[in-house]
PDB file of C-alpha atoms in Angstrom:
ATOM      1  CA  MET X  14     -37.914 114.656  33.004  1.00 79.00           C
ATOM      2  CA  ILE X  15     -37.312 117.707  31.951  1.00 79.00           C
ATOM      3  CA  ALA X  16     -40.932 119.003  32.869  1.00 77.00           C
ATOM      4  CA  LEU X  17     -40.754 117.968  36.284  1.00 74.00           C
ATOM      5  CA  LEU X  18     -37.228 119.252  36.891  1.00 75.00           C
ATOM      6  CA  ALA X  19     -38.620 123.063  35.013  1.00 74.00           C
ATOM      7  CA  LEU X  20     -41.726 122.298  37.272  1.00 73.00           C
ATOM      8  CA  ALA X  21     -39.048 121.594  40.529  1.00 74.00           C
ATOM      9  CA  ALA X  22     -37.152 124.437  39.599  1.00 74.00           C
ATOM     10  CA  GLY X  23     -40.457 127.076  39.235  1.00 74.00           C
ATOM     11  CA  LEU X  24     -41.140 125.615  42.057  1.00 72.00           C
ATOM     12  CA  CYS X  25     -38.639 126.605  44.222  1.00 74.00           C
ATOM     13  CA  LEU X  26     -38.043 129.658  42.545  1.00 74.00           C
ATOM     14  CA  GLY X  27     -41.812 130.968  43.104  1.00 75.00           C
ATOM     15  CA  LEU X  28     -41.469 129.887  47.071  1.00 75.00           C
ATOM     16  CA  ALA X  29     -38.225 131.693  47.747  1.00 72.00           C
ATOM     17  CA  PHE X  30     -39.768 135.237  45.866  1.00 78.00           C
ATOM     18  CA  GLY X  31     -42.976 133.815  47.953  1.00 73.00           C
ATOM     19  CA  ARG X  32     -40.419 133.916  50.836  1.00 80.00           C
ATOM     20  CA  ALA X  33     -38.672 137.409  49.608  1.00 72.00           C
ATOM     21  CA  ARG X  34     -42.242 139.075  49.615  1.00 79.00           C
ATOM     22  CA  GLN X  35     -43.470 137.789  53.135  1.00 84.00           C
ATOM     23  CA  ALA X  36     -40.027 138.847  54.061  1.00 79.00           C
ATOM     24  CA  GLY X  37     -40.733 142.654  53.194  1.00 80.00           C
ATOM     25  CA  LEU X  38     -44.398 143.027  54.562  1.00 81.00           C
ATOM     26  CA  ARG X  39     -43.060 142.143  58.072  1.00 86.00           C
ATOM     27  CA  ALA X  40     -40.549 144.426  56.962  1.00 85.00           C
ATOM     28  CA  GLU X  41     -43.219 147.100  56.013  1.00 89.00           C
ATOM     29  CA  ARG X  42     -45.354 146.187  59.067  1.00 88.00           C
ATOM     30  CA  ASP X  43     -42.612 146.260  61.434  1.00 89.00           C
ATOM     31  CA  THR X  44     -41.822 149.595  59.952  1.00 92.00           C
ATOM     32  CA  ALA X  45     -45.959 150.134  60.022  1.00 91.00           C
ATOM     33  CA  ARG X  46     -46.384 149.118  63.778  1.00 93.00           C
ATOM     34  CA  ALA X  47     -42.700 151.179  64.654  1.00 93.00           C
ATOM     35  CA  GLU X  48     -44.384 154.673  63.084  1.00 95.00           C
ATOM     36  CA  ALA X  49     -47.697 154.337  65.028  1.00 94.00           C
ATOM     37  CA  GLU X  50     -45.637 153.325  68.526  1.00 95.00           C
ATOM     38  CA  ARG X  51     -43.973 156.322  68.075  1.00 96.00           C
ATOM     39  CA  GLY X  52     -47.054 158.501  66.848  1.00 94.00           C
ATOM     40  CA  ARG X  53     -48.406 157.154  69.613  1.00 95.00           C
ATOM     41  CA  ALA X  54     -45.969 158.442  72.065  1.00 96.00           C
ATOM     42  CA  ASP X  55     -46.077 161.950  70.446  1.00 95.00           C
ATOM     43  CA  LEU X  56     -49.731 161.798  70.936  1.00 96.00           C
ATOM     44  CA  ILE X  57     -48.751 161.154  75.026  1.00 96.00           C
ATOM     45  CA  ALA X  58     -46.403 163.442  75.003  1.00 96.00           C
ATOM     46  CA  ALA X  59     -48.837 165.922  73.539  1.00 96.00           C
ATOM     47  CA  GLU X  60     -51.322 165.380  75.501  1.00 96.00           C
ATOM     48  CA  THR X  61     -49.060 165.581  78.662  1.00 97.00           C
ATOM     49  CA  ARG X  62     -47.490 169.215  77.208  1.00 96.00           C
ATOM     50  CA  SER X  63     -51.642 169.772  77.208  1.00 97.00           C
ATOM     51  CA  ARG X  64     -52.739 169.365  80.489  1.00 97.00           C
ATOM     52  CA  THR X  65     -48.804 171.377  81.847  1.00 97.00           C
ATOM     53  CA  ALA X  66     -49.964 174.113  79.819  1.00 97.00           C
ATOM     54  CA  GLU X  67     -53.795 174.229  81.424  1.00 97.00           C
ATOM     55  CA  VAL X  68     -51.949 174.230  84.805  1.00 97.00           C
ATOM     56  CA  GLU X  69     -49.189 176.808  84.169  1.00 97.00           C
ATOM     57  CA  LEU X  70     -52.491 178.846  82.540  1.00 97.00           C
ATOM     58  CA  ALA X  71     -54.582 177.422  85.609  1.00 97.00           C
ATOM     59  CA  ARG X  72     -51.397 178.850  88.487  1.00 97.00           C
ATOM     60  CA  VAL X  73     -51.168 182.130  86.101  1.00 97.00           C
ATOM     61  CA  SER X  74     -55.299 183.286  86.089  1.00 97.00           C
ATOM     62  CA  ALA X  75     -55.456 182.448  89.746  1.00 97.00           C
ATOM     63  CA  ALA X  76     -52.398 184.682  90.172  1.00 97.00           C
ATOM     64  CA  LEU X  77     -53.985 188.183  87.685  1.00 97.00           C
ATOM     65  CA  ASP X  78     -57.361 187.706  89.844  1.00 97.00           C
ATOM     66  CA  HIS X  79     -55.151 187.868  92.989  1.00 97.00           C
ATOM     67  CA  GLN X  80     -52.802 190.899  91.896  1.00 97.00           C
ATOM     68  CA  ARG X  81     -56.007 191.848  90.986  1.00 97.00           C
ATOM     69  CA  ALA X  82     -58.038 192.304  94.019  1.00 97.00           C
ATOM     70  CA  GLY X  83     -54.463 192.927  95.593  1.00 96.00           C
ATOM     71  CA  GLU X  84     -55.043 196.077  93.148  1.00 97.00           C
ATOM     72  CA  GLN X  85     -58.105 196.824  93.846  1.00 97.00           C
ATOM     73  CA  ARG X  86     -57.699 196.733  97.617  1.00 97.00           C
ATOM     74  CA  LEU X  87     -54.820 199.551  97.221  1.00 97.00           C
ATOM     75  CA  ARG X  88     -57.437 201.506  95.289  1.00 96.00           C
ATOM     76  CA  GLU X  89     -59.809 201.711  97.653  1.00 97.00           C
ATOM     77  CA  ALA X  90     -56.793 202.156 100.237  1.00 96.00           C
ATOM     78  CA  PHE X  91     -55.333 205.410  98.474  1.00 96.00           C
ATOM     79  CA  ALA X  92     -58.901 206.186  97.719  1.00 96.00           C
ATOM     80  CA  SER X  93     -59.195 207.028 102.173  1.00 95.00           C
ATOM     81  CA  LEU X  94     -56.165 207.822 102.845  1.00 96.00           C
ATOM     82  CA  SER X  95     -56.563 210.602 100.298  1.00 95.00           C
ATOM     83  CA  ALA X  96     -60.072 211.415 101.258  1.00 95.00           C
ATOM     84  CA  GLU X  97     -58.671 211.516 105.014  1.00 95.00           C
ATOM     85  CA  ALA X  98     -55.729 213.650 103.809  1.00 95.00           C
ATOM     86  CA  LEU X  99     -57.774 215.983 101.729  1.00 95.00           C
ATOM     87  CA  ALA X 100     -60.257 216.387 104.574  1.00 94.00           C
ATOM     88  CA  ARG X 101     -57.402 217.141 107.318  1.00 95.00           C
ATOM     89  CA  ASN X 102     -55.674 219.917 104.887  1.00 95.00           C
ATOM     90  CA  ASN X 103     -58.906 220.824 104.683  1.00 94.00           C
ATOM     91  CA  GLU X 104     -59.619 221.561 108.697  1.00 94.00           C
ATOM     92  CA  ALA X 105     -56.035 222.997 108.599  1.00 93.00           C
ATOM     93  CA  PHE X 106     -56.867 225.200 106.409  1.00 94.00           C
ATOM     94  CA  VAL X 107     -59.887 226.728 107.954  1.00 93.00           C
ATOM     95  CA  ALA X 108     -57.607 227.157 111.103  1.00 93.00           C
ATOM     96  CA  LEU X 109     -55.311 228.980 109.639  1.00 93.00           C
ATOM     97  CA  ALA X 110     -57.531 231.192 107.349  1.00 91.00           C
ATOM     98  CA  GLU X 111     -59.618 232.377 110.702  1.00 92.00           C
ATOM     99  CA  ALA X 112     -56.305 232.475 112.593  1.00 91.00           C
ATOM    100  CA  ARG X 113     -55.309 234.878 109.745  1.00 91.00           C
ATOM    101  CA  LEU X 114     -59.171 236.038 110.188  1.00 90.00           C
ATOM    102  CA  ALA X 115     -58.689 237.138 113.927  1.00 87.00           C
ATOM    103  CA  GLU X 116     -55.351 238.190 113.456  1.00 87.00           C
ATOM    104  CA  ALA X 117     -56.764 240.782 110.057  1.00 82.00           C
ATOM    105  CA  GLY X 118     -59.610 241.766 112.755  1.00 80.00           C
ATOM    106  CA  ALA X 119     -56.782 242.546 115.602  1.00 81.00           C
ATOM    107  CA  GLN X 120     -55.005 244.345 113.848  1.00 83.00           C
ATOM    108  CA  VAL X 121     -57.663 246.118 111.428  1.00 76.00           C
ATOM    109  CA  GLY X 122     -59.367 246.984 115.364  1.00 75.00           C
ATOM    110  CA  GLY X 123     -55.977 248.571 116.615  1.00 76.00           C
ATOM    111  CA  GLU X 124     -56.298 250.347 113.681  1.00 76.00           C
ATOM    112  CA  MET X 125     -59.885 251.945 114.223  1.00 77.00           C
ATOM    113  CA  SER X 126     -59.250 252.839 117.200  1.00 79.00           C
ATOM    114  CA  GLN X 127     -55.845 254.595 115.947  1.00 79.00           C
ATOM    115  CA  ARG X 128     -58.152 256.150 113.577  1.00 77.00           C
ATOM    116  CA  GLN X 129     -60.371 257.379 115.954  1.00 80.00           C
ATOM    117  CA  GLN X 130     -58.002 258.943 118.044  1.00 82.00           C
ATOM    118  CA  ALA X 131     -57.025 260.638 115.854  1.00 76.00           C
ATOM    119  CA  ILE X 132     -60.579 262.138 114.410  1.00 79.00           C
ATOM    120  CA  GLU X 133     -60.589 263.321 117.865  1.00 82.00           C
ATOM    121  CA  GLY X 134     -57.703 264.466 118.407  1.00 79.00           C
ATOM    122  CA  LEU X 135     -58.737 266.632 115.484  1.00 75.00           C
ATOM    123  CA  VAL X 136     -61.985 267.820 116.722  1.00 75.00           C
ATOM    124  CA  ALA X 137     -61.354 268.867 119.755  1.00 76.00           C
ATOM    125  CA  PRO X 138     -59.571 271.623 119.873  1.00 77.00           C
ATOM    126  CA  LEU X 139     -63.058 272.443 117.009  1.00 71.00           C
ATOM    127  CA  ARG X 140     -65.752 271.514 120.183  1.00 64.00           C
TER     128      ARG X 140
END
C-alpha cells in the first residue's frame, strides 16, 4: 500500500511538474511569438521607411535635374545677352570713334588752312 501511495504521490508530482513545465514552455512560446510579431512589424516599418526614402530621393533627384536645366538655360540666356551687349557696345564705340576722328580731322583741316594762310601771309611780301 505504501508503494501504491508513493507511486500515486510520485505520479501526481510528475504530472504537476509536467504541467508546470508545459505552462513555462507555452509562456516561452508565446513570448517568442510576440517577439517575432514585433520583429515583423519593425521590418514592415523599415520597408515602408525605405520606400518613402526612395520616393523622396526620386523627387529630390527630379528637382535637382530641373534646377540644373534651369541653370543651363540661364547660362545660355546670359551668354546670348552678354554677346548682344558686347556687339552693341562695339558698334557704339566704333560710331563714337568715327565721330571723334571726323571732328579731329575737321579741326586739323581748319588748323592746316590757318597755317597755310599764315605761310602765305609770310611769303606774300617776298613775292
